[in-house]
C-alpha positions as a printed NumPy array, in Angstrom:
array([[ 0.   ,  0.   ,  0.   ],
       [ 1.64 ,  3.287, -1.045],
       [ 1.617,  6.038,  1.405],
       [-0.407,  9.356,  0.699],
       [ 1.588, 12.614,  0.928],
       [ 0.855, 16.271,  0.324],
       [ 3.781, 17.681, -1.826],
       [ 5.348, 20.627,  0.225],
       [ 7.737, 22.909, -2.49 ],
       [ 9.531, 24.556,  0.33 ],
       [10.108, 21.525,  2.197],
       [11.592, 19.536, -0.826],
       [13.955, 22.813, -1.469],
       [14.71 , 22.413,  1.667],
       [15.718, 18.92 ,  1.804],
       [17.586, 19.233, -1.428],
       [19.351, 22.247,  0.153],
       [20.343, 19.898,  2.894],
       [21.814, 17.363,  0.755],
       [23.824, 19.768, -1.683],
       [25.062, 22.001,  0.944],
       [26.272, 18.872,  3.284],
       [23.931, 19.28 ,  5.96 ],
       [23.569, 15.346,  6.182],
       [26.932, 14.875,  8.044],
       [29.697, 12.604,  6.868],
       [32.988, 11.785,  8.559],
       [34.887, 14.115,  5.873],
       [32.275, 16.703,  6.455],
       [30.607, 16.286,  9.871],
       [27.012, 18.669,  9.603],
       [26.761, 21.134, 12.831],
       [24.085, 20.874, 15.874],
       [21.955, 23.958, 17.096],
       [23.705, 25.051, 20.195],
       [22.708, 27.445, 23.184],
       [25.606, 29.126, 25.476],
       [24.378, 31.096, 28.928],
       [26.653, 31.742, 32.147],
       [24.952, 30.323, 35.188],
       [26.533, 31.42 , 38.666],
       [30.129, 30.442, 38.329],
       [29.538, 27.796, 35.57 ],
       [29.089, 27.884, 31.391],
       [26.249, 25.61 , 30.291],
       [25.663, 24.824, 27.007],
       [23.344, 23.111, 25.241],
       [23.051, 20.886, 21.838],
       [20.707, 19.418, 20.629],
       [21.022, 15.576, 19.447],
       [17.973, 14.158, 18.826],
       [17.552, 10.46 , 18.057],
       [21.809, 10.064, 18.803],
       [22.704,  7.537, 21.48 ],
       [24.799,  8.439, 24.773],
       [27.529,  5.943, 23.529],
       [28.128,  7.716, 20.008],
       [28.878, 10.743, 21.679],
       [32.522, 11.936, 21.862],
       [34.071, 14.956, 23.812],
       [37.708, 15.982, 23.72 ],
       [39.529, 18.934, 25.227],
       [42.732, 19.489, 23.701],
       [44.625, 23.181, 24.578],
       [41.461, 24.653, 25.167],
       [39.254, 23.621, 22.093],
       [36.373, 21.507, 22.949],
       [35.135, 19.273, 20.53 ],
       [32.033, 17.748, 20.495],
       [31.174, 14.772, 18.161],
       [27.847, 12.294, 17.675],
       [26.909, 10.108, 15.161],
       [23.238,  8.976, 14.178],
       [22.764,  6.154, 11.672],
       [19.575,  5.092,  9.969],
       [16.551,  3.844, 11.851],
       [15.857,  1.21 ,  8.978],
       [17.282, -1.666,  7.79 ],
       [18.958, -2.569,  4.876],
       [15.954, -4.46 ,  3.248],
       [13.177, -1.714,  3.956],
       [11.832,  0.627,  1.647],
       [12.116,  4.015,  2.867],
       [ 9.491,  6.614,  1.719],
       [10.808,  9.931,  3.408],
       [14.047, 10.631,  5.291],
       [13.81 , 14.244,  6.463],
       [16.022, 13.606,  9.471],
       [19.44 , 14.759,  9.385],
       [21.985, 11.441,  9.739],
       [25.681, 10.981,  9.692],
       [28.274, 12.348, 11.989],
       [27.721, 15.951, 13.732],
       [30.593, 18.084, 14.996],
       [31.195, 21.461, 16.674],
       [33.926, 22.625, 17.944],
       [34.199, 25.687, 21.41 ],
       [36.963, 27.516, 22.249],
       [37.593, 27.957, 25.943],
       [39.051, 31.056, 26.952],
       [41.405, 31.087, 29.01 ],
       [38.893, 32.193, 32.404],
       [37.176, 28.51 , 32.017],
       [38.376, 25.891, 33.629],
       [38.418, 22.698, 31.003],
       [39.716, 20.34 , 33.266],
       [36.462, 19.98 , 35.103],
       [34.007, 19.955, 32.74 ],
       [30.796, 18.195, 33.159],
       [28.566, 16.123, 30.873],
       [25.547, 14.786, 31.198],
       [23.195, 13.555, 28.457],
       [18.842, 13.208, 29.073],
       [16.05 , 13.555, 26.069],
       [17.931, 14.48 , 23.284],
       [20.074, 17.521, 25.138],
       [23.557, 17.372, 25.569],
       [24.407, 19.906, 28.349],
       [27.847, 20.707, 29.198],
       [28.485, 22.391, 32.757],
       [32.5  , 24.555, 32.461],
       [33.251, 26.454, 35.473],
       [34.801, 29.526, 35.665],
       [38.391, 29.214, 36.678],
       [39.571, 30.102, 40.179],
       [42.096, 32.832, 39.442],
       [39.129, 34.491, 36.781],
       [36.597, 34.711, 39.73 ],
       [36.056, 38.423, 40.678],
       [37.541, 38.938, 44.77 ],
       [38.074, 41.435, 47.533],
       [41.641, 42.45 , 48.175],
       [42.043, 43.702, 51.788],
       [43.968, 46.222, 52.164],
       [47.015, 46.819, 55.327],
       [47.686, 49.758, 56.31 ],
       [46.921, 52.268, 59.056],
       [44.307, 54.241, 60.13 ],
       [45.589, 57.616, 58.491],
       [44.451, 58.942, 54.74 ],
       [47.085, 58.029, 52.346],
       [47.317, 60.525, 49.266],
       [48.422, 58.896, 46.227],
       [49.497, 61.021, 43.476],
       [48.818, 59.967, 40.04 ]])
């Protein structure tokens, strides 16, 4: 039984975009993932989005302050089935963060629930704003500039 489907222009220019322009991610040319970035209290979080990819084909590496994130997602059909739309994007997804150098990328944090990848970075001792006392005694000190 064939399935019914309303033709959508936009859609198909959109999926033909995808292919040509290498959104569908290979291993030569991994495809990017949406991404949100926010500072919360002393930490980084950020956020991708990986939809459909499994905890186990997901890769992090920190190397002189670049983080690089990497997941793969195969096909949810076999071999023998006859596929009558693939929308979703497949193949290997990258991105890549640069970590200044007020992050502290030896204790990042990773944890992985409905889709969301969210990385926790803390903000690096020596970056944290502090108070300085200050010695001295109880007379005015001018300071001439």
């Amino acid at each position: 039984m064939a399935m019914l489907m309303r033709t959508d222009p936009f859609r198909e220019l959109d999926r033909i975009s995808q292919q040509f322009f290498g959104q569908n991610g290979t291993s030569a040319r991994p495809a990017a993932m949406p991404m949100d970035a926010f500072r919360s209290g002393d930490d980084y979080v950020v956020k991708f989005d990986l939809p459909g990819v499994s905890a186990e084909s997901i890769d992090l590496d920190v190397e002189r302050n670049v983080l690089t994130v990497r997941a793969e997602r195969g096909p949810d059909h076999g071999d023998g089935d006859e596929v009558q739309v693939a929308e979703r994007p497949r193949g290997t997804f990258s991105r890549q963060l640069f970590l200044g150098d007020t992050l502290d990328a030896d204790k990042v944090q990773a944890g992985y629930e409905a889709g969301v990848l969210t990385l926790r970075i803390p903000v690096a001792e020596q970056a944290k704003p502090r108070k300085i006392a200050i010695a001295g005694g109880e007379g005015r000190k001018e300071i001439n500039a």
